[in-house]
Short mmCIF file of the C-alpha atoms (twelve columns), coordinates in Angstrom:
data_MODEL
# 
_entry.id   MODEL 
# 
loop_
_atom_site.group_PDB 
_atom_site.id 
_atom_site.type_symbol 
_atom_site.label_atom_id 
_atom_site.label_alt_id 
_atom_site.label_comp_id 
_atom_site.label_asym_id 
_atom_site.label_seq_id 
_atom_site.Cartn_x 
_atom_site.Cartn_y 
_atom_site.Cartn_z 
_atom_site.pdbx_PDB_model_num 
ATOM 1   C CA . UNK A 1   0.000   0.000   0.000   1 
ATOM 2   C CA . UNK A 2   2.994   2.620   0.721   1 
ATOM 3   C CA . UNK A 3   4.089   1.679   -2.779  1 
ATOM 4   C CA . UNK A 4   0.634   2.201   -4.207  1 
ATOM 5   C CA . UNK A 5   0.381   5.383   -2.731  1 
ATOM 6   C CA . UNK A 6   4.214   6.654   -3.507  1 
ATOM 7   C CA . UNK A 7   3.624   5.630   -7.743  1 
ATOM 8   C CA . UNK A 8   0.021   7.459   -7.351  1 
ATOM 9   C CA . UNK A 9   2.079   10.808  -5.697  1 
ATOM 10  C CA . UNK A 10  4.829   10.514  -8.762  1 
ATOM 11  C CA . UNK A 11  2.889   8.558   -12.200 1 
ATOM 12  C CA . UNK A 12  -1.033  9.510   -10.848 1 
ATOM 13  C CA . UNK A 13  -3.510  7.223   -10.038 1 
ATOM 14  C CA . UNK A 14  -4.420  6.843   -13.889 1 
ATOM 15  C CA . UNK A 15  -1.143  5.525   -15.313 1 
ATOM 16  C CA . UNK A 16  -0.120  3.560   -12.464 1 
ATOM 17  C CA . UNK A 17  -1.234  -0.190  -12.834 1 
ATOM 18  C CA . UNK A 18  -1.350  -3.187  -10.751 1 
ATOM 19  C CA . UNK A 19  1.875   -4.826  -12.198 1 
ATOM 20  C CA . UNK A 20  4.039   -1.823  -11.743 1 
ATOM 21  C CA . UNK A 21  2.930   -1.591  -7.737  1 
ATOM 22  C CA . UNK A 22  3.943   -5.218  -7.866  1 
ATOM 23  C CA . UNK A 23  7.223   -4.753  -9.227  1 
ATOM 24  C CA . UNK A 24  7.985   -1.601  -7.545  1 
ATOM 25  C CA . UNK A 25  7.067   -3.357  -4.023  1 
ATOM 26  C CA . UNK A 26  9.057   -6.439  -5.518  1 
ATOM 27  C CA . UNK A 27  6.131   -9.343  -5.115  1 
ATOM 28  C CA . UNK A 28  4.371   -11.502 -8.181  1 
ATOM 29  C CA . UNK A 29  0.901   -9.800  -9.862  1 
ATOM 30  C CA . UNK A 30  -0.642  -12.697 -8.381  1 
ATOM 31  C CA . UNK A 31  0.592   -12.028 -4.624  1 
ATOM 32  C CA . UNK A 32  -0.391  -8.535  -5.476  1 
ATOM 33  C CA . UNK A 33  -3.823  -9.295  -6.887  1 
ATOM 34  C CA . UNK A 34  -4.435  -12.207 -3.934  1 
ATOM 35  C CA . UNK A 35  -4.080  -9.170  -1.094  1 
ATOM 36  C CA . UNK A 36  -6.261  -6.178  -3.383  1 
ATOM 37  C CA . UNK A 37  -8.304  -7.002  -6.057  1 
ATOM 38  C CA . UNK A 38  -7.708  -3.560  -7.608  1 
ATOM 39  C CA . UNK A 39  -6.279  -0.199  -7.535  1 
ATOM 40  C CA . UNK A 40  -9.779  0.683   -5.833  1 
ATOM 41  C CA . UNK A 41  -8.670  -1.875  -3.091  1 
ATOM 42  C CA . UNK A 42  -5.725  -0.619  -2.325  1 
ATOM 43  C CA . UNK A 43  -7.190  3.075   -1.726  1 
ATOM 44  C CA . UNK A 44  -9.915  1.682   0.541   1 
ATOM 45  C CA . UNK A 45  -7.308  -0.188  2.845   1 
ATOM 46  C CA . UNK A 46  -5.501  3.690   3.453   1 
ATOM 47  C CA . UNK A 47  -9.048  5.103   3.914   1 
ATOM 48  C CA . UNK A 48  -9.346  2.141   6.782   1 
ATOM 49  C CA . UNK A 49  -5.707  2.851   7.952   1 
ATOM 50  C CA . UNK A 50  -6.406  6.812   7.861   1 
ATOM 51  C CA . UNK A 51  -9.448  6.374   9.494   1 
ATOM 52  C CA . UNK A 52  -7.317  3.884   12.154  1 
ATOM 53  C CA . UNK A 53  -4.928  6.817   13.108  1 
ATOM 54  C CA . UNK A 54  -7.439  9.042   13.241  1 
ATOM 55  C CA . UNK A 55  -9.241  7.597   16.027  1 
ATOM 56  C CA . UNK A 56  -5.838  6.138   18.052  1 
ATOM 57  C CA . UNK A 57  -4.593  10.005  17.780  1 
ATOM 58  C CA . UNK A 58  -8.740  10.936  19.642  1 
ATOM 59  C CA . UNK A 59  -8.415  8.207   22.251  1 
ATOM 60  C CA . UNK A 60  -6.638  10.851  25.066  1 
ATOM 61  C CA . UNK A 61  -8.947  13.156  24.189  1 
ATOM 62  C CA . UNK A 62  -12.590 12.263  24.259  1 
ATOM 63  C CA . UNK A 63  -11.097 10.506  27.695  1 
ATOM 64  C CA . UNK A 64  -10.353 13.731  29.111  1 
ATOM 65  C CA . UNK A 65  -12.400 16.560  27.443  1 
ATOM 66  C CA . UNK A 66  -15.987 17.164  28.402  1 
ATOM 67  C CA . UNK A 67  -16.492 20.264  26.751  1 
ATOM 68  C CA . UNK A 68  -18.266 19.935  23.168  1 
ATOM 69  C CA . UNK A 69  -15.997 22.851  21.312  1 
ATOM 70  C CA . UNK A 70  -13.048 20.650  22.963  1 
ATOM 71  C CA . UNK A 71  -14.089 17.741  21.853  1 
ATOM 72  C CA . UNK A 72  -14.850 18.527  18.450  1 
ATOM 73  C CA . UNK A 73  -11.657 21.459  17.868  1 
ATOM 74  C CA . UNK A 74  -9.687  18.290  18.942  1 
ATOM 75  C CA . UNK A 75  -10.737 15.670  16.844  1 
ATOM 76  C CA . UNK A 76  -10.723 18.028  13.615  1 
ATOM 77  C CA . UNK A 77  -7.082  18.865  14.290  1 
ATOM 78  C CA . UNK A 78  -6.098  15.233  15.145  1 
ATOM 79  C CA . UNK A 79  -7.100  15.059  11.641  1 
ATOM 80  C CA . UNK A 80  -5.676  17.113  10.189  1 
ATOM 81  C CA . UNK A 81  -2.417  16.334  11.773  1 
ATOM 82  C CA . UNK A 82  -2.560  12.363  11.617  1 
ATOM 83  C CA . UNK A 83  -2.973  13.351  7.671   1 
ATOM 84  C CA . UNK A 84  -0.186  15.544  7.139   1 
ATOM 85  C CA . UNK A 85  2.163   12.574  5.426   1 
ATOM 86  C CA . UNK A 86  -0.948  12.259  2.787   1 
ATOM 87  C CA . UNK A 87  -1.051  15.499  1.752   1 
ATOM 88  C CA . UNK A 88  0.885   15.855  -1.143  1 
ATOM 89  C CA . UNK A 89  -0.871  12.326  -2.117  1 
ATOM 90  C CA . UNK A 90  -4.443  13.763  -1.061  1 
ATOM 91  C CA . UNK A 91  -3.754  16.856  -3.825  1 
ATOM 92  C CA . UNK A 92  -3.089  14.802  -6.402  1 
ATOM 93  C CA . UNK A 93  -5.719  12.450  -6.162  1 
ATOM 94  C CA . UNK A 94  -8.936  14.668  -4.816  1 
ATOM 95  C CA . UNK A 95  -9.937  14.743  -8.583  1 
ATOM 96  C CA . UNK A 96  -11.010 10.964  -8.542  1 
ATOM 97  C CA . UNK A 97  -12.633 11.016  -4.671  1 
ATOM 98  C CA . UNK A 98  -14.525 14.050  -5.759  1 
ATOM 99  C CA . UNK A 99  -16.144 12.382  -8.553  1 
ATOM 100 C CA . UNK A 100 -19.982 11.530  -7.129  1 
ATOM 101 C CA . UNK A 101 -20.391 8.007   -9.172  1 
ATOM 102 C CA . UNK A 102 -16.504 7.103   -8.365  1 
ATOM 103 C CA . UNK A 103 -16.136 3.911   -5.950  1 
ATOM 104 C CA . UNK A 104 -13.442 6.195   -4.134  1 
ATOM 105 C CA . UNK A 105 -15.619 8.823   -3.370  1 
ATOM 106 C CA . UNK A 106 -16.172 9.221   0.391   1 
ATOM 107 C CA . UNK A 107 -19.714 9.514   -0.227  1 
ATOM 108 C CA . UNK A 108 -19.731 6.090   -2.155  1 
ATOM 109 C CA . UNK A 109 -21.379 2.320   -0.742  1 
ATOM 110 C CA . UNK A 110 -17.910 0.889   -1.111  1 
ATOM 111 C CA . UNK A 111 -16.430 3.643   1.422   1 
ATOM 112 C CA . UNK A 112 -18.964 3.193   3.867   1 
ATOM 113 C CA . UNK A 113 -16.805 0.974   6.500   1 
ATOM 114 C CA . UNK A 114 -14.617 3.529   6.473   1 
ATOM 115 C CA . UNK A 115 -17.438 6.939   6.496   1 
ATOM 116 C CA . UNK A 116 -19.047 5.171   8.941   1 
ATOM 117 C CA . UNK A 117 -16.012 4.164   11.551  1 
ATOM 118 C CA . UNK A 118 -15.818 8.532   10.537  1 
ATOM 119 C CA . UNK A 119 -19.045 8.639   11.813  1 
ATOM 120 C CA . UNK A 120 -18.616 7.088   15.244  1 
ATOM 121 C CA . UNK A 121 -16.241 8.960   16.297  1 
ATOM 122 C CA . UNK A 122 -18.078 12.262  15.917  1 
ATOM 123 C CA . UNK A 123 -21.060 10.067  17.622  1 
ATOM 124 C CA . UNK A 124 -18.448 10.155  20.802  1 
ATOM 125 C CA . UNK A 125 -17.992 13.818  20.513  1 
ATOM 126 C CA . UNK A 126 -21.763 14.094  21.062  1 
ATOM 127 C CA . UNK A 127 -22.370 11.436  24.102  1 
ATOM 128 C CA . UNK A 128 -19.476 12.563  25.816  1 
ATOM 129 C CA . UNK A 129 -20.175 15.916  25.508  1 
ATOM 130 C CA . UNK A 130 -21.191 17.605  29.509  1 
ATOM 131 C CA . UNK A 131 -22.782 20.333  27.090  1 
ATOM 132 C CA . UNK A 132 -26.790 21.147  26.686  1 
ATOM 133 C CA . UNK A 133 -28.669 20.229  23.708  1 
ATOM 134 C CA . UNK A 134 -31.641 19.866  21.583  1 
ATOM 135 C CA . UNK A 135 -32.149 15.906  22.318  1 
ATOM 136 C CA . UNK A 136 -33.530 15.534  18.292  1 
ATOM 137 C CA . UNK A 137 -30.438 17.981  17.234  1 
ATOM 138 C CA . UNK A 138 -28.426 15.102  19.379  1 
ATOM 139 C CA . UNK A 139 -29.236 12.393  17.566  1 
ATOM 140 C CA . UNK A 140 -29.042 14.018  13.930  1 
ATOM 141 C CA . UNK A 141 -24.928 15.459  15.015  1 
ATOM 142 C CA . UNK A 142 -22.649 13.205  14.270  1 
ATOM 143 C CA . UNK A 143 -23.493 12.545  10.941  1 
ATOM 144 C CA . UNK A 144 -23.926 16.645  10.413  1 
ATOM 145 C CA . UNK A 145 -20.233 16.935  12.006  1 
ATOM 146 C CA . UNK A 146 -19.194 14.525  9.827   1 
ATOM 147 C CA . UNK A 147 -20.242 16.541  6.661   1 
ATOM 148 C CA . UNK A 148 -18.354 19.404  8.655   1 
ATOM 149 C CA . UNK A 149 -15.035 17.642  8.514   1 
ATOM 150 C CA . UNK A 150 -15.622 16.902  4.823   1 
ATOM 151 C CA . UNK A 151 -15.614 20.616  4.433   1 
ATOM 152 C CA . UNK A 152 -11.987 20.722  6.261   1 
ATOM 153 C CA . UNK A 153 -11.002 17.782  3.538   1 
ATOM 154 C CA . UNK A 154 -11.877 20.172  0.968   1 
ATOM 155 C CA . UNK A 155 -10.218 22.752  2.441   1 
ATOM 156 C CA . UNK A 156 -6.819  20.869  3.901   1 
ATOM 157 C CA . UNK A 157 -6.547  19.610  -0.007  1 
ATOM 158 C CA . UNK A 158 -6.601  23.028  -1.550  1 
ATOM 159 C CA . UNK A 159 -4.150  24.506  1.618   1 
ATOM 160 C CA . UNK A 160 -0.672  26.024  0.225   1 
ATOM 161 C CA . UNK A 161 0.145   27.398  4.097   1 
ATOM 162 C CA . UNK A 162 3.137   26.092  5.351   1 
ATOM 163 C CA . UNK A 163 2.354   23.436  7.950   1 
ATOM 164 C CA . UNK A 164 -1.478  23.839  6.578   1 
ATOM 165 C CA . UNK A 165 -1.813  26.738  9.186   1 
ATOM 166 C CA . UNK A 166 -4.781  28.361  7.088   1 
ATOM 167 C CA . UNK A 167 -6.643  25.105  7.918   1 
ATOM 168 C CA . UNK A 168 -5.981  24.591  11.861  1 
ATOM 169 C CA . UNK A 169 -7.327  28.622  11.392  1 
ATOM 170 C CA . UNK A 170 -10.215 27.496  9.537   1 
ATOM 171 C CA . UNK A 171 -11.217 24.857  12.692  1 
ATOM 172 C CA . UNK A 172 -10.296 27.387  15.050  1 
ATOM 173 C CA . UNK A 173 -12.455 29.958  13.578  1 
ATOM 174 C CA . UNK A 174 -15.451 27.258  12.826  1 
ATOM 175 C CA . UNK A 175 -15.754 25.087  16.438  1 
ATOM 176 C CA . UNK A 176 -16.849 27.966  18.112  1 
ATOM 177 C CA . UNK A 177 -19.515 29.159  15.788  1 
ATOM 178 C CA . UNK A 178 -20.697 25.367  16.034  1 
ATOM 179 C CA . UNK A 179 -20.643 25.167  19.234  1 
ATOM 180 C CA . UNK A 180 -23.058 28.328  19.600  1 
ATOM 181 C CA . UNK A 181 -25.420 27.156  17.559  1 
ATOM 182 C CA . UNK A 182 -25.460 23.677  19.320  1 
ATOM 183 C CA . UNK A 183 -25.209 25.257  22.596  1 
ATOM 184 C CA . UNK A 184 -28.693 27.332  21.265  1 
ATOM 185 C CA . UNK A 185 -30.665 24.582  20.400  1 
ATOM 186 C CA . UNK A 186 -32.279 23.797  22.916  1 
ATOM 187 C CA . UNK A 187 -33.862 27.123  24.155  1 
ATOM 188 C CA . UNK A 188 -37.563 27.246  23.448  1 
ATOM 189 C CA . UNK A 189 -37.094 30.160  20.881  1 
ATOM 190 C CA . UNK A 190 -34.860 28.068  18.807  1 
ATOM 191 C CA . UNK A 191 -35.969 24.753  19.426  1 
ATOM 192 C CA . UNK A 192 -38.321 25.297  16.991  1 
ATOM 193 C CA . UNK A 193 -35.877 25.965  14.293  1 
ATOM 194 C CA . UNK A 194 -33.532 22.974  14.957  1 
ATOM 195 C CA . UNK A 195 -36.591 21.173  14.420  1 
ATOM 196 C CA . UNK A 196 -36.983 22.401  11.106  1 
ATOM 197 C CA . UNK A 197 -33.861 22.420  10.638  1 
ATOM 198 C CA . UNK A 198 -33.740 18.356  11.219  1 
ATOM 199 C CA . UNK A 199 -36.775 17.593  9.014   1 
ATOM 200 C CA . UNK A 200 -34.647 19.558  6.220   1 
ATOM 201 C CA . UNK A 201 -31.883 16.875  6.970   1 
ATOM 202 C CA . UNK A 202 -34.387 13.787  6.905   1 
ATOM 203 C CA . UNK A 203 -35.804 15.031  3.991   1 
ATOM 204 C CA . UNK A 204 -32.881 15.700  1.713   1 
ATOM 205 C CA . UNK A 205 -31.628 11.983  3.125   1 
ATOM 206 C CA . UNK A 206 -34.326 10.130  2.058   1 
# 
């Protein structure tokens, strides 16, 4: 897979094939081929191991932080830290994993082991959060904070700044405003609004 991922960084994901990952990692096409059935395979197994080192890099964390702009600040720039080795890779390759009908896409069925181990993780953010909330709003947040980090994907992959500073600003500026809004919900005058809010959400899902 480091192979895979250093001839995608230098040839691009198009002109790199099966038998030259082989070669290059020095095994047979058919060890290769026994391990990941395709390119496609061997891009899902780094979303897994991404996804892996995302949540070992959280564990200290959501063990210790009660607050929900902690929680969630912290887990964004876990992120983006545990990815910084992938981000000349990430550049290079957003093209195919922006693509809506593409297998690699983060949206696809064949990423969903990996969207969804995403997904828990933001689901801790909630339930250990100490912080007030609409109970429906609650429920519906993970998945909605999930779609946030998606944004700081786009973002990270577009980011020049040395050390991707702009994007640690970008978090920095954006948990708080979050965290208002979640903090909000559950006051009678806006409770309303989440609400409608939430059957948006279940509407545009279905």
């Amino acid at each position: 897979m480091e192979t895979a991922l250093r001839l995608f960084r230098e040839r691009g994901y198009e002109a790199t094939t099966m038998r030259a990952i082989a070669a290059e990692a020095g095994v047979s096409v058919g060890n290769a081929y026994y391990y990941f059935a395709s390119k496609e395979a061997l891009i899902q197994a780094y979303y897994d191991r991404a996804q892996a080192e995302h949540q070992a890099a959280c564990e200290d964390l959501l063990a210790t932080e009660r607050s929900f702009a902690g929680r969630l600040g912290g887990v964004l720039r876990e992120w983006v830290r545990v990815s910084e080795p992938y981000h000349e890779f990430a550049v290079k390759f957003f093209k195919h994993a922006a693509e809506p009908t593409n297998p690699l896409s983060p949206f696809s069925v064949e990423s969903s082991p990996a969207r969804e181990s995403s997904i828990a993780i933001y689901r801790r953010v909630v339930e250990g959060s100490a912080d007030r909330m609409d109970a429906e709003l609650r429920a519906e947040l993970p998945e909605l904070l999930w779609l946030l980090s998606m944004g700081v994907v786009l973002f990270w992959v577009h980011d020049t700044s040395e050390g991707c500073r702009k994007t640690y600003r970008l978090i920095e500026l954006t948990v708080p405003l979050v965290d208002r809004l979640v903090g909000l919900s559950h006051l009678p005058g806006l409770r309303g609004i989440a609400r409608d809010f939430i059957a948006g959400v279940h509407e545009l899902r279905s």
